[in-house]
């Protein structure tokens, strides 16, 4: 079996950029992604939400950024294995210079590994309200349908963190009216989002409120909510309910690979993005170190560090990364 220089586990934004950078700097890679599509959270969780904090774009939707990253990676011809989750990694040599990676369906070898699995599988926190299960996918949403679905509808968003605030700002301009409820008085999300929400004439904010029940026959007709401090219940006419309670990190098999973990993240040395296993690096949301910020921009920066280190690890005569224009033999667009 041929060994690639690098196996990248996870085809989200950070893994995709890793594949482009690896090949730019002379390393072949195999990208293994558990979903049938590449793009990670951008593609699966918020394809239509605008992103304003990626360098070079005033605003770009999750899907468009994912498509650009896929296009960039494809120019560098990594091997893509889609729809297969990596279950195990095994060091075939003591120095860690040869690993075998297995998905259960296929086996791959490489001289180094870069783990970019983000938050693992995307498991939304479900709404603990009566009726929520019954309408899931048909009135109750955790992953976004096209925003056009909400045109001229009465929408309720539930939650107090960035997921709820992001959905609120994305859906409100399409909706007839949007109500955001949170069971605490204070939101936990970004201050700028909270300010924009309070300024929007199309959004009503109600705190501390809890969703008790969702009512309707074939479609949602109303919700029953409770004002938390008084316990008083109210019934509102609503068409759609969006659960914005965030996602449960679920690293699954990654937890059995012998890595130093902190909760659902992998502890790395931020000067190299190296894990405790020789030849195994991590970047993006899954990588943890003091001061870590889970942003796409951070993940891209971590890729620069990781690729430089992997290159030296595979060939100790090489240090740092030359500028891309000075590289020979790279595929030109
Ligand atoms: C609602 C929401 C809004 C956001 N808005 C912004 C924003 O405006 N700006 C910003 O910078 N960030 C934002 N983020 C965060 C941003 O999406 C993440 O920082 C980014 O996606 C991290 O990229 P990643 O490649 O590390 O991980 P992910 O995007 O999570 O990709 C990891 C990939 O690995 C795959 N995977 C997991 N386990 C395995 C396995 N065992 N084998 C193979 N594949 C596996 C997953 O299926 C996934 O495709 C937002 C997040 C959410 C949820």
Tab-separated table of C-alpha atoms and ligand atoms in Angstrom:
chain	number	residue	atom	x	y	z
A	1	UNK	CA	0.000	0.000	0.000
A	2	UNK	CA	1.395	3.429	-0.994
A	3	UNK	CA	1.867	5.872	1.860
A	4	UNK	CA	0.943	9.551	1.413
A	5	UNK	CA	3.059	12.157	3.161
A	6	UNK	CA	0.060	13.304	5.154
A	7	UNK	CA	-3.418	12.125	6.057
A	8	UNK	CA	-5.794	14.945	6.947
A	9	UNK	CA	-8.721	13.750	9.061
A	10	UNK	CA	-11.702	16.086	8.527
A	11	UNK	CA	-12.620	17.988	5.356
A	12	UNK	CA	-13.902	21.195	6.953
A	13	UNK	CA	-12.443	24.630	6.120
A	14	UNK	CA	-9.266	24.010	8.070
A	15	UNK	CA	-8.605	20.538	6.635
A	16	UNK	CA	-9.270	21.807	3.101
A	17	UNK	CA	-6.814	24.674	3.496
A	18	UNK	CA	-4.372	22.141	4.985
A	19	UNK	CA	-4.592	20.020	1.817
A	20	UNK	CA	-3.785	23.031	-0.393
A	21	UNK	CA	-0.901	24.123	1.827
A	22	UNK	CA	0.518	20.596	2.074
A	23	UNK	CA	0.777	20.221	-1.687
A	24	UNK	CA	2.078	23.781	-2.128
A	25	UNK	CA	4.964	22.743	0.073
A	26	UNK	CA	5.605	19.474	-1.690
A	27	UNK	CA	3.605	17.017	0.405
A	28	UNK	CA	0.972	14.640	-0.938
A	29	UNK	CA	-2.158	14.261	1.160
A	30	UNK	CA	-5.283	12.186	1.611
A	31	UNK	CA	-8.288	13.990	3.102
A	32	UNK	CA	-10.782	11.733	4.860
A	33	UNK	CA	-14.206	13.232	5.646
A	34	UNK	CA	-17.023	11.434	7.433
A	35	UNK	CA	-19.819	13.340	5.650
A	36	UNK	CA	-20.607	12.844	1.957
A	37	UNK	CA	-19.764	16.548	1.392
A	38	UNK	CA	-16.710	18.627	2.146
A	39	UNK	CA	-16.923	21.997	3.901
A	40	UNK	CA	-17.514	21.107	7.561
A	41	UNK	CA	-19.675	23.397	9.681
A	42	UNK	CA	-19.826	26.000	6.888
A	43	UNK	CA	-21.589	23.669	4.518
A	44	UNK	CA	-23.525	21.476	6.953
A	45	UNK	CA	-24.654	23.950	9.614
A	46	UNK	CA	-24.859	27.453	8.156
A	47	UNK	CA	-24.599	27.483	4.353
A	48	UNK	CA	-26.522	30.757	4.003
A	49	UNK	CA	-25.264	32.660	7.033
A	50	UNK	CA	-22.923	35.518	6.110
A	51	UNK	CA	-19.395	35.450	7.536
A	52	UNK	CA	-17.686	38.806	8.046
A	53	UNK	CA	-14.486	37.821	9.829
A	54	UNK	CA	-12.520	35.943	7.190
A	55	UNK	CA	-9.728	38.012	5.661
A	56	UNK	CA	-10.366	39.120	2.095
A	57	UNK	CA	-14.164	39.069	2.196
A	58	UNK	CA	-16.448	41.820	3.434
A	59	UNK	CA	-19.120	39.151	3.765
A	60	UNK	CA	-19.401	35.650	2.303
A	61	UNK	CA	-21.939	32.898	2.942
A	62	UNK	CA	-20.832	29.668	4.603
A	63	UNK	CA	-21.548	27.738	1.417
A	64	UNK	CA	-19.661	30.135	-0.873
A	65	UNK	CA	-16.616	30.097	1.388
A	66	UNK	CA	-16.767	26.287	1.513
A	67	UNK	CA	-16.992	26.130	-2.310
A	68	UNK	CA	-13.965	28.419	-2.661
A	69	UNK	CA	-11.960	26.295	-0.235
A	70	UNK	CA	-12.962	23.109	-2.074
A	71	UNK	CA	-11.976	24.710	-5.379
A	72	UNK	CA	-8.616	25.833	-3.966
A	73	UNK	CA	-7.929	22.374	-2.507
A	74	UNK	CA	-8.938	20.612	-5.754
A	75	UNK	CA	-6.313	22.588	-7.697
A	76	UNK	CA	-3.740	20.775	-5.579
A	77	UNK	CA	-5.229	17.315	-6.241
A	78	UNK	CA	-5.329	15.715	-2.820
A	79	UNK	CA	-6.966	12.301	-2.597
A	80	UNK	CA	-10.449	12.712	-1.141
A	81	UNK	CA	-12.190	9.901	0.735
A	82	UNK	CA	-15.758	11.013	1.498
A	83	UNK	CA	-18.495	9.488	3.611
A	84	UNK	CA	-16.072	7.529	5.808
A	85	UNK	CA	-15.293	8.403	9.437
A	86	UNK	CA	-11.820	7.564	10.676
A	87	UNK	CA	-12.114	5.041	13.476
A	88	UNK	CA	-8.499	4.297	14.369
A	89	UNK	CA	-4.923	5.431	13.838
A	90	UNK	CA	-2.087	3.000	14.433
A	91	UNK	CA	1.654	3.743	14.499
A	92	UNK	CA	3.394	1.101	12.386
A	93	UNK	CA	6.844	2.333	13.391
A	94	UNK	CA	8.022	3.425	16.814
A	95	UNK	CA	9.272	6.816	15.567
A	96	UNK	CA	5.742	7.495	14.308
A	97	UNK	CA	6.979	7.925	10.721
A	98	UNK	CA	4.381	5.547	9.372
A	99	UNK	CA	0.740	5.487	10.416
A	100	UNK	CA	-2.160	3.350	9.316
A	101	UNK	CA	-5.570	4.988	9.416
A	102	UNK	CA	-8.716	2.934	9.222
A	103	UNK	CA	-12.309	3.988	8.553
A	104	UNK	CA	-13.821	0.528	8.844
A	105	UNK	CA	-14.421	0.628	5.065
A	106	UNK	CA	-10.890	1.427	3.917
A	107	UNK	CA	-7.323	1.664	5.202
A	108	UNK	CA	-4.760	4.347	4.362
A	109	UNK	CA	-1.116	4.963	5.214
A	110	UNK	CA	0.861	8.156	5.701
A	111	UNK	CA	4.037	9.451	7.282
A	112	UNK	CA	2.236	12.098	9.329
A	113	UNK	CA	-1.317	12.905	10.405
A	114	UNK	CA	-3.141	16.208	10.710
A	115	UNK	CA	-6.376	16.052	12.705
A	116	UNK	CA	-8.926	18.722	11.729
A	117	UNK	CA	-12.149	17.132	12.953
A	118	UNK	CA	-13.599	20.359	14.375
A	119	UNK	CA	-16.364	19.606	16.849
A	120	UNK	CA	-16.665	16.037	15.535
A	121	UNK	CA	-20.084	14.879	14.425
A	122	UNK	CA	-22.696	17.654	14.349
A	123	UNK	CA	-25.184	16.736	17.060
A	124	UNK	CA	-27.562	19.618	17.812
A	125	UNK	CA	-28.819	20.126	21.357
A	126	UNK	CA	-32.511	19.313	21.069
A	127	UNK	CA	-35.274	21.566	22.393
A	128	UNK	CA	-36.563	20.094	25.658
A	129	UNK	CA	-40.146	21.046	24.794
A	130	UNK	CA	-43.225	18.897	24.312
A	131	UNK	CA	-43.936	18.410	20.583
A	132	UNK	CA	-40.417	19.345	19.418
A	133	UNK	CA	-39.661	15.771	18.229
A	134	UNK	CA	-42.915	15.544	16.289
A	135	UNK	CA	-42.219	18.611	14.145
A	136	UNK	CA	-38.468	18.108	13.648
A	137	UNK	CA	-37.614	18.945	10.040
A	138	UNK	CA	-41.186	20.150	9.401
A	139	UNK	CA	-41.439	23.309	11.478
A	140	UNK	CA	-38.706	22.652	14.052
A	141	UNK	CA	-35.191	23.225	12.689
A	142	UNK	CA	-31.709	22.655	14.116
A	143	UNK	CA	-29.809	22.763	10.802
A	144	UNK	CA	-30.910	25.554	8.500
A	145	UNK	CA	-33.226	24.991	5.553
A	146	UNK	CA	-32.774	27.620	2.792
A	147	UNK	CA	-33.485	31.040	4.323
A	148	UNK	CA	-36.183	31.594	1.692
A	149	UNK	CA	-38.265	29.067	3.646
A	150	UNK	CA	-38.803	31.699	6.343
A	151	UNK	CA	-40.134	34.379	4.002
A	152	UNK	CA	-43.145	36.080	5.531
A	153	UNK	CA	-43.416	33.574	8.386
A	154	UNK	CA	-43.691	34.021	12.145
A	155	UNK	CA	-40.503	32.535	13.555
A	156	UNK	CA	-39.453	31.695	17.099
A	157	UNK	CA	-35.730	31.242	17.848
A	158	UNK	CA	-34.758	29.633	21.154
A	159	UNK	CA	-31.342	30.077	22.771
A	160	UNK	CA	-28.895	32.531	24.286
A	161	UNK	CA	-25.510	31.871	22.665
A	162	UNK	CA	-23.933	32.657	19.303
A	163	UNK	CA	-25.858	29.960	17.419
A	164	UNK	CA	-29.216	31.496	18.398
A	165	UNK	CA	-28.014	35.051	17.784
A	166	UNK	CA	-26.560	34.140	14.376
A	167	UNK	CA	-29.774	32.407	13.261
A	168	UNK	CA	-31.834	35.342	14.498
A	169	UNK	CA	-29.882	37.867	12.457
A	170	UNK	CA	-29.860	35.655	9.352
A	171	UNK	CA	-33.579	34.743	9.414
A	172	UNK	CA	-35.155	38.017	10.627
A	173	UNK	CA	-34.867	39.949	7.332
A	174	UNK	CA	-36.849	37.206	5.524
A	175	UNK	CA	-39.454	36.619	8.224
A	176	UNK	CA	-42.683	38.505	8.849
A	177	UNK	CA	-41.590	38.719	12.463
A	178	UNK	CA	-39.075	36.895	14.631
A	179	UNK	CA	-39.207	36.396	18.390
A	180	UNK	CA	-36.068	35.366	20.261
A	181	UNK	CA	-36.450	33.799	23.692
A	182	UNK	CA	-33.813	32.786	26.209
A	183	UNK	CA	-34.331	31.214	29.608
A	184	UNK	CA	-31.848	33.594	31.252
A	185	UNK	CA	-31.894	37.394	31.283
A	186	UNK	CA	-28.403	37.751	29.783
A	187	UNK	CA	-27.256	36.483	26.394
A	188	UNK	CA	-23.868	34.756	26.111
A	189	UNK	CA	-23.108	35.698	22.508
A	190	UNK	CA	-21.148	38.450	20.826
A	191	UNK	CA	-22.052	41.965	21.982
A	192	UNK	CA	-22.301	43.271	18.420
A	193	UNK	CA	-24.927	40.623	17.547
A	194	UNK	CA	-26.912	41.488	20.683
A	195	UNK	CA	-26.805	45.186	19.768
A	196	UNK	CA	-27.989	44.508	16.192
A	197	UNK	CA	-30.832	42.311	17.468
A	198	UNK	CA	-32.060	44.952	19.898
A	199	UNK	CA	-31.937	47.574	17.128
A	200	UNK	CA	-33.938	45.499	14.624
A	201	UNK	CA	-37.619	46.511	14.358
A	202	UNK	CA	-38.452	43.034	13.078
A	203	UNK	CA	-37.212	41.194	16.188
A	204	UNK	CA	-38.828	40.915	19.603
A	205	UNK	CA	-36.594	39.717	22.450
A	206	UNK	CA	-38.243	38.045	25.444
A	207	UNK	CA	-36.178	36.990	28.485
A	208	UNK	CA	-36.272	35.042	30.705
A	209	UNK	CA	-38.668	32.841	28.742
A	210	UNK	CA	-38.753	29.065	28.158
A	211	UNK	CA	-40.432	27.055	25.436
A	212	UNK	CA	-42.901	24.633	27.034
A	213	UNK	CA	-44.894	23.131	24.172
A	214	UNK	CA	-45.329	23.199	20.400
A	215	UNK	CA	-48.880	22.773	19.147
A	216	UNK	CA	-50.432	21.908	15.776
A	217	UNK	CA	-51.763	19.039	13.670
A	218	UNK	CA	-49.795	18.650	10.443
A	219	UNK	CA	-47.940	21.921	10.889
A	220	UNK	CA	-47.068	24.158	13.805
A	221	UNK	CA	-49.857	26.518	14.770
A	222	UNK	CA	-48.759	27.872	18.137
A	223	UNK	CA	-46.226	27.604	20.911
A	224	UNK	CA	-46.740	27.788	24.657
A	225	UNK	CA	-43.958	29.638	26.478
A	226	UNK	CA	-43.360	30.351	30.160
A	227	UNK	CA	-42.117	33.561	31.727
A	228	UNK	CA	-39.469	32.003	33.980
A	229	UNK	CA	-39.630	34.317	37.003
A	230	UNK	CA	-43.432	34.325	37.381
A	231	UNK	CA	-44.159	30.896	35.850
A	232	UNK	CA	-47.008	32.470	33.824
A	233	UNK	CA	-47.692	30.748	30.491
A	234	UNK	CA	-48.477	32.502	27.190
A	235	UNK	CA	-49.637	31.115	23.827
A	236	UNK	CA	-48.222	32.650	20.657
A	237	UNK	CA	-49.122	32.004	17.002
A	238	UNK	CA	-45.891	30.764	15.367
A	239	UNK	CA	-45.097	29.029	12.043
A	240	UNK	CA	-41.508	27.841	12.627
A	241	UNK	CA	-39.336	27.118	15.654
A	242	UNK	CA	-35.544	27.245	15.375
A	243	UNK	CA	-33.492	25.478	18.050
A	244	UNK	CA	-30.369	27.563	18.611
A	245	UNK	CA	-29.038	25.760	21.666
A	246	UNK	CA	-25.716	24.949	20.011
A	247	UNK	CA	-24.138	21.618	19.227
A	248	UNK	CA	-22.929	18.798	21.452
A	249	UNK	CA	-19.276	18.192	20.683
A	250	UNK	CA	-18.941	14.531	19.828
A	251	UNK	CA	-15.398	13.462	19.030
A	252	UNK	CA	-16.407	9.792	19.062
A	253	UNK	CA	-13.521	7.488	18.096
A	254	UNK	CA	-10.920	10.291	18.304
A	255	UNK	CA	-11.075	9.854	22.089
A	256	UNK	CA	-9.574	6.364	21.810
A	257	UNK	CA	-6.451	7.352	19.846
A	258	UNK	CA	-4.198	7.980	22.877
A	259	UNK	CA	-4.183	11.768	22.473
A	260	UNK	CA	-4.017	14.237	25.370
A	261	UNK	CA	-7.539	15.616	25.539
A	262	UNK	CA	-9.168	18.529	27.302
A	263	UNK	CA	-12.898	17.857	27.152
A	264	UNK	CA	-13.714	17.476	23.467
A	265	UNK	CA	-10.503	19.090	22.241
A	266	UNK	CA	-6.952	17.884	21.623
A	267	UNK	CA	-4.160	19.578	23.561
A	268	UNK	CA	-1.426	20.851	21.211
A	269	UNK	CA	1.764	22.865	21.540
A	270	UNK	CA	0.730	26.113	19.792
A	271	UNK	CA	4.281	26.720	18.545
A	272	UNK	CA	4.069	23.551	16.409
A	273	UNK	CA	0.431	22.311	16.582
A	274	UNK	CA	1.984	18.951	17.606
A	275	UNK	CA	-0.037	16.593	19.794
A	276	UNK	CA	1.522	14.210	22.318
A	277	UNK	CA	1.879	11.521	19.581
A	278	UNK	CA	4.929	11.746	17.282
A	279	UNK	CA	3.974	12.849	13.781
A	280	UNK	CA	0.374	13.655	14.752
A	281	UNK	CA	-0.721	17.300	14.569
A	282	UNK	CA	-4.069	19.025	15.091
A	283	UNK	CA	-5.533	22.350	13.917
A	284	UNK	CA	-8.867	24.171	13.797
A	285	UNK	CA	-11.680	23.935	16.334
A	286	UNK	CA	-10.403	20.655	17.750
A	287	UNK	CA	-6.958	22.014	18.702
A	288	UNK	CA	-6.657	23.421	22.222
A	289	UNK	CA	-4.038	25.659	23.868
A	290	UNK	CA	-4.157	28.689	26.183
A	291	UNK	CA	-5.845	31.641	24.507
A	292	UNK	CA	-7.451	29.532	21.767
A	293	UNK	CA	-10.235	31.255	19.800
A	294	UNK	CA	-12.489	29.016	17.691
A	295	UNK	CA	-12.642	30.962	14.447
A	296	UNK	CA	-12.009	30.048	10.815
A	297	UNK	CA	-9.252	32.675	10.677
A	298	UNK	CA	-7.491	31.088	13.652
A	299	UNK	CA	-7.679	27.670	12.014
A	300	UNK	CA	-6.091	28.992	8.817
A	301	UNK	CA	-3.209	30.462	10.843
A	302	UNK	CA	-2.739	27.173	12.679
A	303	UNK	CA	-2.460	25.405	9.313
A	304	UNK	CA	0.519	27.619	8.416
A	305	UNK	CA	2.272	26.596	11.630
A	306	UNK	CA	1.317	22.913	11.338
A	307	UNK	CA	2.370	22.557	7.693
A	308	UNK	CA	5.764	24.176	8.378
A	309	UNK	CA	6.333	21.772	11.266
A	310	UNK	CA	5.149	18.682	9.384
A	311	UNK	CA	7.450	19.591	6.490
A	312	UNK	CA	10.452	19.764	8.846
A	313	UNK	CA	9.326	16.611	10.636
A	314	UNK	CA	9.291	14.688	7.344
A	315	UNK	CA	12.513	16.313	6.105
A	316	UNK	CA	14.609	17.779	8.961
A	317	UNK	CA	16.724	19.767	6.451
A	318	UNK	CA	13.706	22.018	5.783
A	319	UNK	CA	12.667	24.880	8.036
A	320	UNK	CA	9.897	27.469	7.871
A	321	UNK	CA	7.804	27.968	4.731
A	322	UNK	CA	8.933	29.799	1.595
A	323	UNK	CA	6.481	32.278	0.053
A	324	UNK	CA	4.161	30.551	-2.395
A	325	UNK	CA	5.256	32.579	-5.436
A	326	UNK	CA	8.798	31.251	-5.025
A	327	UNK	CA	7.737	27.607	-5.168
A	328	UNK	CA	8.540	25.494	-8.194
A	329	UNK	CA	6.419	22.717	-9.642
A	330	UNK	CA	3.116	23.732	-8.100
A	331	UNK	CA	-0.074	23.417	-10.121
A	332	UNK	CA	-0.957	26.893	-11.437
A	333	UNK	CA	-4.633	27.882	-11.664
B	1	LIG	C1	-23.830	28.719	13.709
B	1	LIG	C2	-22.334	28.955	13.599
B	1	LIG	C3	-21.879	30.148	13.103
B	1	LIG	C4	-20.489	30.396	12.985
B	1	LIG	N1	-20.063	31.591	12.479
B	1	LIG	C5	-18.732	31.833	12.337
B	1	LIG	C6	-18.249	33.067	11.796
B	1	LIG	O1	-19.041	33.953	11.453
B	1	LIG	N2	-16.892	33.235	11.695
B	1	LIG	C7	-15.980	32.273	12.081
B	1	LIG	O2	-14.770	32.483	11.932
B	1	LIG	N3	-16.431	31.096	12.594
B	1	LIG	C8	-17.757	30.851	12.736
B	1	LIG	N4	-18.185	29.661	13.263
B	1	LIG	C9	-17.157	28.670	13.683
B	1	LIG	C10	-16.548	27.983	12.451
B	1	LIG	O3	-17.558	27.371	11.675
B	1	LIG	C11	-15.509	26.961	12.922
B	1	LIG	O4	-14.490	27.644	13.616
B	1	LIG	C12	-14.923	26.197	11.712
B	1	LIG	O5	-15.907	25.497	11.000
B	1	LIG	C13	-13.851	25.218	12.205
B	1	LIG	O6	-13.364	24.515	11.079
B	1	LIG	P1	-12.712	23.066	11.235
B	1	LIG	O7	-12.292	22.678	9.846
B	1	LIG	O8	-11.736	23.095	12.347
B	1	LIG	O9	-13.899	22.135	11.743
B	1	LIG	P2	-15.347	21.748	11.084
B	1	LIG	O10	-15.904	22.852	10.269
B	1	LIG	O11	-16.142	21.264	12.260
B	1	LIG	O12	-14.987	20.538	10.134
B	1	LIG	C14	-14.548	19.318	10.663
B	1	LIG	C15	-14.918	18.200	9.710
B	1	LIG	O13	-14.384	16.959	10.225
B	1	LIG	C16	-15.320	15.923	9.987
B	1	LIG	N5	-15.073	14.829	10.942
B	1	LIG	C17	-15.342	14.806	12.258
B	1	LIG	N6	-14.941	13.624	12.788
B	1	LIG	C18	-14.395	12.902	11.769
B	1	LIG	C19	-13.808	11.604	11.681
B	1	LIG	N7	-13.667	10.781	12.752
B	1	LIG	N8	-13.374	11.173	10.466
B	1	LIG	C20	-13.480	11.975	9.364
B	1	LIG	N9	-14.043	13.208	9.402
B	1	LIG	C21	-14.472	13.663	10.590
B	1	LIG	C22	-16.674	16.611	10.185
B	1	LIG	O14	-17.706	15.908	9.507
B	1	LIG	C23	-16.418	18.002	9.575
B	1	LIG	O15	-16.773	18.068	8.210
B	1	LIG	C24	-19.550	29.397	13.394
B	1	LIG	C25	-20.024	28.163	13.883
B	1	LIG	C26	-21.403	27.936	13.988
B	1	LIG	C27	-21.897	26.610	14.520
